Tab-separated table of N, CA and C in Angstrom:
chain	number	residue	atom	x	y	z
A	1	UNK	N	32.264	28.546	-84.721
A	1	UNK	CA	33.061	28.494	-85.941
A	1	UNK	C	32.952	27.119	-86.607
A	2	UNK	N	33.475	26.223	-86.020
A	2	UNK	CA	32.736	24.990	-86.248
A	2	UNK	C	31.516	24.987	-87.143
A	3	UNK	N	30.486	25.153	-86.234
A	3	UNK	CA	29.298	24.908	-87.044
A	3	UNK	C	28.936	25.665	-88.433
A	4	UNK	N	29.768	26.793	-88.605
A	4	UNK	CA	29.550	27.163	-89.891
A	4	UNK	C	30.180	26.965	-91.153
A	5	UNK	N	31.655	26.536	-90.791
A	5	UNK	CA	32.577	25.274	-90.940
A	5	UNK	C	31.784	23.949	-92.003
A	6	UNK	N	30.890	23.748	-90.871
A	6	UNK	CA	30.071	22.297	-91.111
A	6	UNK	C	28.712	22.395	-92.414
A	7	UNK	N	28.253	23.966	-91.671
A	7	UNK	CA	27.497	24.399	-92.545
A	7	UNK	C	27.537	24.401	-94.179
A	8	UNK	N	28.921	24.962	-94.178
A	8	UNK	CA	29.772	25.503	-95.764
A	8	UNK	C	30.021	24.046	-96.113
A	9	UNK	N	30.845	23.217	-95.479
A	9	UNK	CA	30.840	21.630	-96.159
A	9	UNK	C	30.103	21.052	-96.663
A	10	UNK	N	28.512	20.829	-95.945
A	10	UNK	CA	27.372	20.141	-96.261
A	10	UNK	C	26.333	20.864	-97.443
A	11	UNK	N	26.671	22.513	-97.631
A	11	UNK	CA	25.933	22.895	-98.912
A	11	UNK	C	26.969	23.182	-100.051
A	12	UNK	N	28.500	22.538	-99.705
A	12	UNK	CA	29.255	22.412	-100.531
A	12	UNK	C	29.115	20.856	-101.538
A	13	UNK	N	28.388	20.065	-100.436
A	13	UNK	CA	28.447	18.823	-100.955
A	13	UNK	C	27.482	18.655	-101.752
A	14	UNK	N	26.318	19.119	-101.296
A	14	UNK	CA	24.826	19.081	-101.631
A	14	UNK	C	24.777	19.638	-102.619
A	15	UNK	N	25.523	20.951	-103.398
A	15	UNK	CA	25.207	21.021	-104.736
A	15	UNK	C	26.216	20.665	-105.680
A	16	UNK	N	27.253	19.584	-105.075
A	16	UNK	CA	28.015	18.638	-106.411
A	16	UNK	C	26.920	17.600	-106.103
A	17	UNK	N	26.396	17.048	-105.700
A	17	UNK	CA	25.407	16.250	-105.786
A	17	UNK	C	24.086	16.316	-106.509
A	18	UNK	N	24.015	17.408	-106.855
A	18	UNK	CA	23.270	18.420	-107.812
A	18	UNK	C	23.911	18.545	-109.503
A	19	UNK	N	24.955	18.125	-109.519
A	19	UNK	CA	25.904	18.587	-110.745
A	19	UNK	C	25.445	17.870	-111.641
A	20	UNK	N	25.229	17.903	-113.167
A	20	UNK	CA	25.163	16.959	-114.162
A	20	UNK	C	25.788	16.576	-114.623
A	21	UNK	N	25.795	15.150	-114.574
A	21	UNK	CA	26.193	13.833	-115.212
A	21	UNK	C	26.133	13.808	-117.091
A	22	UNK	N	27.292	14.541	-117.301
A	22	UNK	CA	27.948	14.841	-118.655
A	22	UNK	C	27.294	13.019	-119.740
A	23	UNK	N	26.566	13.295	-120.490
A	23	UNK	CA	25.901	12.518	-121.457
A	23	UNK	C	25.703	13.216	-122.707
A	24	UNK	N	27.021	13.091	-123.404
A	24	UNK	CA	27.348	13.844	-125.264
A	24	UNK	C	26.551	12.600	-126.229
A	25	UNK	N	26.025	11.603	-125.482
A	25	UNK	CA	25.598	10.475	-126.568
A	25	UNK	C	24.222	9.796	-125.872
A	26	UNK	N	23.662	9.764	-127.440
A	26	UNK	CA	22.265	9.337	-126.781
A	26	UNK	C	22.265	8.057	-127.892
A	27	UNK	N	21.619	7.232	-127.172
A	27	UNK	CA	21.020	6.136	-128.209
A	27	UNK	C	19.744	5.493	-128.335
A	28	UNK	N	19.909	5.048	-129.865
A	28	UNK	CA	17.777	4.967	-130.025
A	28	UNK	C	18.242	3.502	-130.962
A	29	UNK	N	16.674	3.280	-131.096
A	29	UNK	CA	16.984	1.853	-131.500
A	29	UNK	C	15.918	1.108	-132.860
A	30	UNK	N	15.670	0.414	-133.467
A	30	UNK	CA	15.122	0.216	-134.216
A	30	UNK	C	14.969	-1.300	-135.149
A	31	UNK	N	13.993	-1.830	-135.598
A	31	UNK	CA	13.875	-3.240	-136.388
A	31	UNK	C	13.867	-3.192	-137.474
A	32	UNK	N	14.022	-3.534	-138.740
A	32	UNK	CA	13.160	-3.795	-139.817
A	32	UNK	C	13.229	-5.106	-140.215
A	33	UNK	N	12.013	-6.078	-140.356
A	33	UNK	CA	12.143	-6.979	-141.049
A	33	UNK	C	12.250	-6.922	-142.780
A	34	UNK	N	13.127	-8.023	-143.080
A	34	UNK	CA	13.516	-7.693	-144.454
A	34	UNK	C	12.927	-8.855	-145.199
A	35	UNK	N	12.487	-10.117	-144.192
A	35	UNK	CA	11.966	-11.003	-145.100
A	35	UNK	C	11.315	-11.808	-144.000
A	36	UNK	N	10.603	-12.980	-144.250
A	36	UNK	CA	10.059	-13.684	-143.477
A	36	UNK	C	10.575	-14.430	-142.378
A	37	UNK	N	11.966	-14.477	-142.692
A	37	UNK	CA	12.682	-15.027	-142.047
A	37	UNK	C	14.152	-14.313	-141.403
A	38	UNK	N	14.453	-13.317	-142.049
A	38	UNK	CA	15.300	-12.010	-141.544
A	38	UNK	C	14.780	-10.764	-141.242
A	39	UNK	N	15.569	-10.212	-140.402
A	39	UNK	CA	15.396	-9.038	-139.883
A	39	UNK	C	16.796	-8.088	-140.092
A	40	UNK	N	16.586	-6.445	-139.581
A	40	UNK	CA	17.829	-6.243	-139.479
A	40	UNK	C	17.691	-5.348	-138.211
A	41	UNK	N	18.437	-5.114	-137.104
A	41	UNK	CA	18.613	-4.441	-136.096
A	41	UNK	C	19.494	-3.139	-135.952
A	42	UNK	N	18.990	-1.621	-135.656
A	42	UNK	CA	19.556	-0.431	-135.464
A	42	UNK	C	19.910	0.273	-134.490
A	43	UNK	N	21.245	0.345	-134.166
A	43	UNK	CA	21.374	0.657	-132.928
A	43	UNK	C	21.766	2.176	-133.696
A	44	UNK	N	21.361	3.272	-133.131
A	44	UNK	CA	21.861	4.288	-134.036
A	44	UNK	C	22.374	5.650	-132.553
A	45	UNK	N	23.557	5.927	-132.738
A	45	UNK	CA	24.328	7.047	-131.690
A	45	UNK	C	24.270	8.258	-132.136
A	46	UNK	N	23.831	9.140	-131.271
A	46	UNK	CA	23.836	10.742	-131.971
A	46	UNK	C	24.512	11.510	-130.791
A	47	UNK	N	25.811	11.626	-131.452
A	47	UNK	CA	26.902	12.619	-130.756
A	47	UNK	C	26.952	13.869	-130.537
A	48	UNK	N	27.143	14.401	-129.468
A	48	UNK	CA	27.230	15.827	-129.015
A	48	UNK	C	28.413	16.895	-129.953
A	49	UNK	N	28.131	17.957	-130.644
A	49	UNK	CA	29.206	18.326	-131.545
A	49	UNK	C	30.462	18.380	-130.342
A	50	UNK	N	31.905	18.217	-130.983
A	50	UNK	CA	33.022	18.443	-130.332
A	50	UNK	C	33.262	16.984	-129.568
A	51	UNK	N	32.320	15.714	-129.848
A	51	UNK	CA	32.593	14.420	-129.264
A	51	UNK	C	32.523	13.538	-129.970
A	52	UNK	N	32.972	12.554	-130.107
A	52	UNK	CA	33.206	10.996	-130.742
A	52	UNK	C	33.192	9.855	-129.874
A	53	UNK	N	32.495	8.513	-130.668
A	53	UNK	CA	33.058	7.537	-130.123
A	53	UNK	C	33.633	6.562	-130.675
A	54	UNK	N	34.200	5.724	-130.803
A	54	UNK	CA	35.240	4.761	-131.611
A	54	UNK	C	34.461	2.992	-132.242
A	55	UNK	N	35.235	3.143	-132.964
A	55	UNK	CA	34.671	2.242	-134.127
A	55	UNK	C	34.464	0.407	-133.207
A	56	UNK	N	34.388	-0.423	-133.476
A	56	UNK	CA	34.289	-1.176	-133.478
A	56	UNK	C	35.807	-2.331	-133.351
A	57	UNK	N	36.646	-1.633	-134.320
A	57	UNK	CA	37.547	-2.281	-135.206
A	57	UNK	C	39.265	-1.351	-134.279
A	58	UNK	N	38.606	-0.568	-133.184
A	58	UNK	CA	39.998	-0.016	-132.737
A	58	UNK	C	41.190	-1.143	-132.290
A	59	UNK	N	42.316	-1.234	-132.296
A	59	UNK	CA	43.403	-2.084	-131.925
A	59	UNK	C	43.270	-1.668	-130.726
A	60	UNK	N	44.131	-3.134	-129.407
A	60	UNK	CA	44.359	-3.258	-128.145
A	60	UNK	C	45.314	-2.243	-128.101
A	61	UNK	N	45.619	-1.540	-126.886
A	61	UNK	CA	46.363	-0.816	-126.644
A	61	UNK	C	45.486	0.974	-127.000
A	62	UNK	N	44.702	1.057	-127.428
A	62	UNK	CA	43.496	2.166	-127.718
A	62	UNK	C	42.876	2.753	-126.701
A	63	UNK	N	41.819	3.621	-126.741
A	63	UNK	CA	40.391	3.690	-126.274
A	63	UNK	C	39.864	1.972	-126.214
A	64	UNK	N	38.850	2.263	-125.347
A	64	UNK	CA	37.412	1.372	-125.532
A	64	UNK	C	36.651	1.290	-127.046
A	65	UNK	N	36.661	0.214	-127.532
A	65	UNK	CA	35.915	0.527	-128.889
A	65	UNK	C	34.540	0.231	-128.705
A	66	UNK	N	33.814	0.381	-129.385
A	66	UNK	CA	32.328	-0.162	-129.217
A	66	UNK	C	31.963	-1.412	-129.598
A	67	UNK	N	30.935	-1.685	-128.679
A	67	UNK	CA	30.880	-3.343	-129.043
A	67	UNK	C	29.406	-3.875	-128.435
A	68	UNK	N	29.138	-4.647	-128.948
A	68	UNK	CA	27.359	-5.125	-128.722
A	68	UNK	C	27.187	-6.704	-128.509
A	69	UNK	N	26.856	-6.915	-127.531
A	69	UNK	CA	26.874	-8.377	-127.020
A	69	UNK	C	25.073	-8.733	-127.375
A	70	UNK	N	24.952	-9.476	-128.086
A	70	UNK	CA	23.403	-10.109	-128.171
A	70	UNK	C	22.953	-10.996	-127.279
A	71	UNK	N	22.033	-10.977	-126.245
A	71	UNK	CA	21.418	-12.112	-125.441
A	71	UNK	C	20.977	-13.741	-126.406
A	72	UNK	N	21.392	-14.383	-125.764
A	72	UNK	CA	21.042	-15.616	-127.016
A	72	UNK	C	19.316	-16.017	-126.568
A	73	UNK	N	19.046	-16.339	-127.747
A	73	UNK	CA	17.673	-16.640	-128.136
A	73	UNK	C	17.161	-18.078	-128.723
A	74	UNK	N	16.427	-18.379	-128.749
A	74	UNK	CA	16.004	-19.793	-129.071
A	74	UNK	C	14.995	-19.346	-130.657
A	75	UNK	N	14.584	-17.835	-130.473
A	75	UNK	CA	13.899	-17.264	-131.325
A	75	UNK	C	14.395	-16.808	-132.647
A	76	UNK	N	16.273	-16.478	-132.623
A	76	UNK	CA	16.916	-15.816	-133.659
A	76	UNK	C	17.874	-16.159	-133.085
A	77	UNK	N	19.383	-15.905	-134.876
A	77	UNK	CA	20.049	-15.597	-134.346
A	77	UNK	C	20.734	-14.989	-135.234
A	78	UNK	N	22.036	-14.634	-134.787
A	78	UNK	CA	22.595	-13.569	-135.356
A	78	UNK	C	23.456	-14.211	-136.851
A	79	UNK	N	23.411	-13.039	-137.887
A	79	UNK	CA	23.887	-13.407	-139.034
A	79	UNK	C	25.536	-12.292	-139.073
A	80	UNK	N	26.300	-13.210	-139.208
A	80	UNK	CA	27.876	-12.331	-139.258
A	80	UNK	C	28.028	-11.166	-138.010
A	81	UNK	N	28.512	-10.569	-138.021
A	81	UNK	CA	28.972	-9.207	-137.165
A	81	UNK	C	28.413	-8.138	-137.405
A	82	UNK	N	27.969	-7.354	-136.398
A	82	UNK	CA	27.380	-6.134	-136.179
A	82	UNK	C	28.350	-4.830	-137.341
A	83	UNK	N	27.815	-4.469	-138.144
A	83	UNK	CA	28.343	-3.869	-139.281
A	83	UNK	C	28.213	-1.928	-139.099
A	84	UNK	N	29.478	-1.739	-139.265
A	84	UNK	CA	29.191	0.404	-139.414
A	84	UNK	C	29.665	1.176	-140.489
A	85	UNK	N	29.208	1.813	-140.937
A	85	UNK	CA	30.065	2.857	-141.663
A	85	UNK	C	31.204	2.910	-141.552
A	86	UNK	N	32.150	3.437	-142.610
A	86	UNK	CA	33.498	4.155	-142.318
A	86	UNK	C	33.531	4.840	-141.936
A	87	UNK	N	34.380	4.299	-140.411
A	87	UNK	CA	34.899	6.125	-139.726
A	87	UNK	C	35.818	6.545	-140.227
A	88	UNK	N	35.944	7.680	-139.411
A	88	UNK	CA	36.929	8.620	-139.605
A	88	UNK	C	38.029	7.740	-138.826
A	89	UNK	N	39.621	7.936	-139.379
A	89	UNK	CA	40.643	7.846	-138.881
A	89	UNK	C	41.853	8.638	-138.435
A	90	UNK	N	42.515	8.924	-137.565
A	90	UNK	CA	43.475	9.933	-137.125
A	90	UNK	C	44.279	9.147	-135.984
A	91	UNK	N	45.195	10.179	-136.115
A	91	UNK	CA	46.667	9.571	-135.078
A	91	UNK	C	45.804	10.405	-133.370
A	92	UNK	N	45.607	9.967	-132.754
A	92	UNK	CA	45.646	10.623	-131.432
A	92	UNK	C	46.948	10.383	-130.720
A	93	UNK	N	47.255	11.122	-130.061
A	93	UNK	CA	48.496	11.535	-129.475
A	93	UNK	C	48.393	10.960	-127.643
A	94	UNK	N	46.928	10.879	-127.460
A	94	UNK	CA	46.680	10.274	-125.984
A	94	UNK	C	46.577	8.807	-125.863
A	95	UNK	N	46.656	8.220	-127.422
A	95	UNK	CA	46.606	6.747	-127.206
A	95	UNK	C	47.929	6.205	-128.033
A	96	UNK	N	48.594	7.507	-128.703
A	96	UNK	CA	49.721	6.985	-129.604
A	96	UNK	C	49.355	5.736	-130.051
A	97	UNK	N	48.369	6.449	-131.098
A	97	UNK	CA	48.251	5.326	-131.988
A	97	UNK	C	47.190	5.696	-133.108
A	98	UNK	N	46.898	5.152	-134.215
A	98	UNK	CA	45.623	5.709	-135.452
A	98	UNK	C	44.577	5.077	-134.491
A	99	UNK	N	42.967	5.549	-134.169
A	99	UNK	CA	42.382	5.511	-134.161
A	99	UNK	C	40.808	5.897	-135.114
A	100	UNK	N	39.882	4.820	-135.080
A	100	UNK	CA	38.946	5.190	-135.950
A	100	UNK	C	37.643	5.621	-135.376
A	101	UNK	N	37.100	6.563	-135.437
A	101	UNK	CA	35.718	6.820	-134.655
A	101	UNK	C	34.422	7.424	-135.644
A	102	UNK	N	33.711	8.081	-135.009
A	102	UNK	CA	32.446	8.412	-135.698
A	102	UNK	C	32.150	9.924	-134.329
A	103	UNK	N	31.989	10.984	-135.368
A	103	UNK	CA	31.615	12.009	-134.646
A	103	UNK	C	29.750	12.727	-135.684
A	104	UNK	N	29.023	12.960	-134.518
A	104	UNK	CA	27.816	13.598	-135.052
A	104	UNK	C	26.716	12.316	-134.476
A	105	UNK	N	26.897	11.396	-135.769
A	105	UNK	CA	25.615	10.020	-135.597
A	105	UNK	C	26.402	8.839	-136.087
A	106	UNK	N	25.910	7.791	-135.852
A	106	UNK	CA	26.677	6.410	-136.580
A	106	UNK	C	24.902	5.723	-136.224
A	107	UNK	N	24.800	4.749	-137.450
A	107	UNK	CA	24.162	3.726	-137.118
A	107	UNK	C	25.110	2.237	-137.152
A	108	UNK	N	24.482	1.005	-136.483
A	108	UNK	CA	25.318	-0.030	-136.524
A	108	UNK	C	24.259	-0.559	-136.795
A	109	UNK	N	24.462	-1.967	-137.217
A	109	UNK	CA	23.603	-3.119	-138.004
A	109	UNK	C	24.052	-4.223	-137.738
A	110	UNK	N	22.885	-5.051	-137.568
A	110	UNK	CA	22.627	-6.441	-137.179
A	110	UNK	C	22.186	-7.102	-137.718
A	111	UNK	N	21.987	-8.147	-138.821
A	111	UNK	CA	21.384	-9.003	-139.221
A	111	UNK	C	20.964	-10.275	-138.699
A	112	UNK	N	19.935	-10.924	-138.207
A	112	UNK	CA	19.165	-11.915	-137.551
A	112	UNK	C	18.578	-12.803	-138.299
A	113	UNK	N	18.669	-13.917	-137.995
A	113	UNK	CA	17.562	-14.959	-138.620
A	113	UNK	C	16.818	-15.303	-137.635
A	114	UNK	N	15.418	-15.715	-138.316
A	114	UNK	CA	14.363	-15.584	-137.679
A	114	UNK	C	13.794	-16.863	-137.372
A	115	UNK	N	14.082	-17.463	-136.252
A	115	UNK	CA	13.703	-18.997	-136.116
A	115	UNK	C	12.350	-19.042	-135.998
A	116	UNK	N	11.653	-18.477	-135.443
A	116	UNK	CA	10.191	-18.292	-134.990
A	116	UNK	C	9.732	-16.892	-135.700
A	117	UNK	N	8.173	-16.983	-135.912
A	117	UNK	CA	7.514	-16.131	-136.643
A	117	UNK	C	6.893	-15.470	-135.233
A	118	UNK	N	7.303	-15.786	-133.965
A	118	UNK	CA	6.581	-14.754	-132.800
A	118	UNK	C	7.938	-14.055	-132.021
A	119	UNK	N	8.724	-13.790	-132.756
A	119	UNK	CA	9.829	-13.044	-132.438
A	119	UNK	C	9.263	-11.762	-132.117
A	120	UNK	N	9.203	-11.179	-130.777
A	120	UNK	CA	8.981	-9.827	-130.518
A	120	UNK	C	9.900	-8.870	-130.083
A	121	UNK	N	10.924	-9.340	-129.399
A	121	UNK	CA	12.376	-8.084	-128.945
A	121	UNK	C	13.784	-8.967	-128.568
A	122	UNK	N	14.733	-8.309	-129.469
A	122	UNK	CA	16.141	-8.023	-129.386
A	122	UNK	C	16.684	-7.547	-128.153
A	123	UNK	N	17.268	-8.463	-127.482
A	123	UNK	CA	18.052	-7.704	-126.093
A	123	UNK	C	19.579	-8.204	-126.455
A	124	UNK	N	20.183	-6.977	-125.836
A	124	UNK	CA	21.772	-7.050	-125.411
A	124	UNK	C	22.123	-6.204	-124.922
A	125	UNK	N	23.553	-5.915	-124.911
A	125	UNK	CA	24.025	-4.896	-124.084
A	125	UNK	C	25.183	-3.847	-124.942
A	126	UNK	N	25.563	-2.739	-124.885
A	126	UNK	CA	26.174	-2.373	-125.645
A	126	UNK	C	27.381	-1.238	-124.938
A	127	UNK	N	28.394	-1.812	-125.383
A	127	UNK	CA	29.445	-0.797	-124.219
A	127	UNK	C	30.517	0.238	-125.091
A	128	UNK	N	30.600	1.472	-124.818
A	128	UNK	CA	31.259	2.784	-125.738
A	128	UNK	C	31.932	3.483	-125.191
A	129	UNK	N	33.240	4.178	-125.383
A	129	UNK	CA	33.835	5.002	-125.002
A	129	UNK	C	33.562	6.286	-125.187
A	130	UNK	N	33.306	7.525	-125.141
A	130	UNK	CA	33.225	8.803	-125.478
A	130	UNK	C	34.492	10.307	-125.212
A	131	UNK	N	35.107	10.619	-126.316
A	131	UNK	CA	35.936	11.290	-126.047
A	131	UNK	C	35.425	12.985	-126.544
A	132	UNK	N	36.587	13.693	-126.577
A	132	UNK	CA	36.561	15.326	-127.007
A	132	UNK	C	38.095	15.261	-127.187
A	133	UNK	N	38.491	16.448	-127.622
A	133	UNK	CA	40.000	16.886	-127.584
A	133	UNK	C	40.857	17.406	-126.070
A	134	UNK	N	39.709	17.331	-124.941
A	134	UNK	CA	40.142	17.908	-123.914
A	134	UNK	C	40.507	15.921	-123.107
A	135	UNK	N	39.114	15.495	-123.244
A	135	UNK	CA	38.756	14.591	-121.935
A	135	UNK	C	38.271	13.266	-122.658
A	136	UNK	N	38.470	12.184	-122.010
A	136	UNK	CA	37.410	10.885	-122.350
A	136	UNK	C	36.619	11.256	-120.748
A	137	UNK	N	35.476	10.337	-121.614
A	137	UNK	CA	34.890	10.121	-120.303
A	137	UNK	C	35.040	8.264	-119.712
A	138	UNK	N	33.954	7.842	-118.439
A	138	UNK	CA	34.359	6.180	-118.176
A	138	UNK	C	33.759	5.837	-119.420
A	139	UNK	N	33.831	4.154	-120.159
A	139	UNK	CA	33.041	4.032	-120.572
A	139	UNK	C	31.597	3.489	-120.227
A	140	UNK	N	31.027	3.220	-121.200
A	140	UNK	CA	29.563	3.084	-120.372
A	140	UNK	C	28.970	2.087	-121.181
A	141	UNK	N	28.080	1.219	-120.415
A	141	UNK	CA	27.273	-0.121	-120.659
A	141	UNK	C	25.954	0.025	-120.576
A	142	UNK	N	25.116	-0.259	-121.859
A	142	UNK	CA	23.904	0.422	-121.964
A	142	UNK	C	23.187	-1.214	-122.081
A	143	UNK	N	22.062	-1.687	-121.435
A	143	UNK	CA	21.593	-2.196	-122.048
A	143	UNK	C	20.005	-2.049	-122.965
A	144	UNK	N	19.735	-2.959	-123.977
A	144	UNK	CA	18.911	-2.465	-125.106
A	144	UNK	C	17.629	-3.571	-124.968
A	145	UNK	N	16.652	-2.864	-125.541
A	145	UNK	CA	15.842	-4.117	-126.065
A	145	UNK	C	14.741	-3.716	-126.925
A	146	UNK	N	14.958	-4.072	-128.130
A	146	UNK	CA	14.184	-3.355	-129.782
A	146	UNK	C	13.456	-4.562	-130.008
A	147	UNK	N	12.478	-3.521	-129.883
A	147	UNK	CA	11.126	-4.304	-129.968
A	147	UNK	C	11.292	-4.599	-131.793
A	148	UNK	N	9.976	-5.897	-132.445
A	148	UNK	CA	10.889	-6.010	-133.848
A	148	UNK	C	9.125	-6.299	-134.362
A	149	UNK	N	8.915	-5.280	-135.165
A	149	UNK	CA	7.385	-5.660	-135.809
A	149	UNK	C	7.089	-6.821	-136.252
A	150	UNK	N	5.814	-7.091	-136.056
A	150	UNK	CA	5.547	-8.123	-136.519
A	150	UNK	C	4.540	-7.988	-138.007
């Protein structure tokens, strides 16, 4: 009895170990230089329908908002704050409080100056919350690195 016991446990375990790792958001990335000496950087999110993730600009006491840390460079550097669209805003009831997010796609933007003309890739890291009307999920820390034409 035991051993079948043991049996049922171990192919109980073995296929949550099998289970997929819920990912409603994908991200892609992109350069354009705009001048000889600027660039602009695209971090762009494409959301799973029925999911969102939150703006930039959410108040303490919230969700996780999104946010993008740039590796410092001797090559560039960054011009003002990482810039988004207007989200959407609403009262959520799980954070009692207005929150602002982006459901479907968001791009974000970076503007760089270009100390060197052999500037080849943008690294940082970028960390997001992801919700639905049921669930958030943890948030998650992606790191990036956009390659930038020359």
């Amino acid at each position: 009895m035991k051993r079948i016991l043991l049996a049922a446990a171990l192919l109980l375990m073995s296929a949550g170990a099998f289970a997929q790792i819920e990912a409603p958001v994908t991200w892609s990335y992109g350069a354009k230089k705009i001048s000889s000496t600027e660039a602009v950087v695209f971090l762009r999110a494409t959301i799973k329908d029925g999911w969102h993730i939150y703006s930039q600009t959410v108040k303490d006491g919230g969700p996780i908002k999104t946010s993008f840390t740039f590796l410092p460079s001797k090559e560039y550097s960054l011009i003002g704050q990482t810039t988004e669209p207007t989200p959407e805003t609403k009262y959520e009831t799980s954070f009692s409080m207005n929150v602002s997010y982006f459901e479907k796609s968001v791009t974000f933007q970076q503007k760089i100056k270009l100390k060197s003309t052999n500037v080849s890739v943008v690294k940082g890291k970028l960390e997001y919350m992801t919700c639905n009307d049921k669930k958030c999920l943890p948030p998650d820390d992606i790191d990036f690195s956009i390659p930038l034409a020359k």
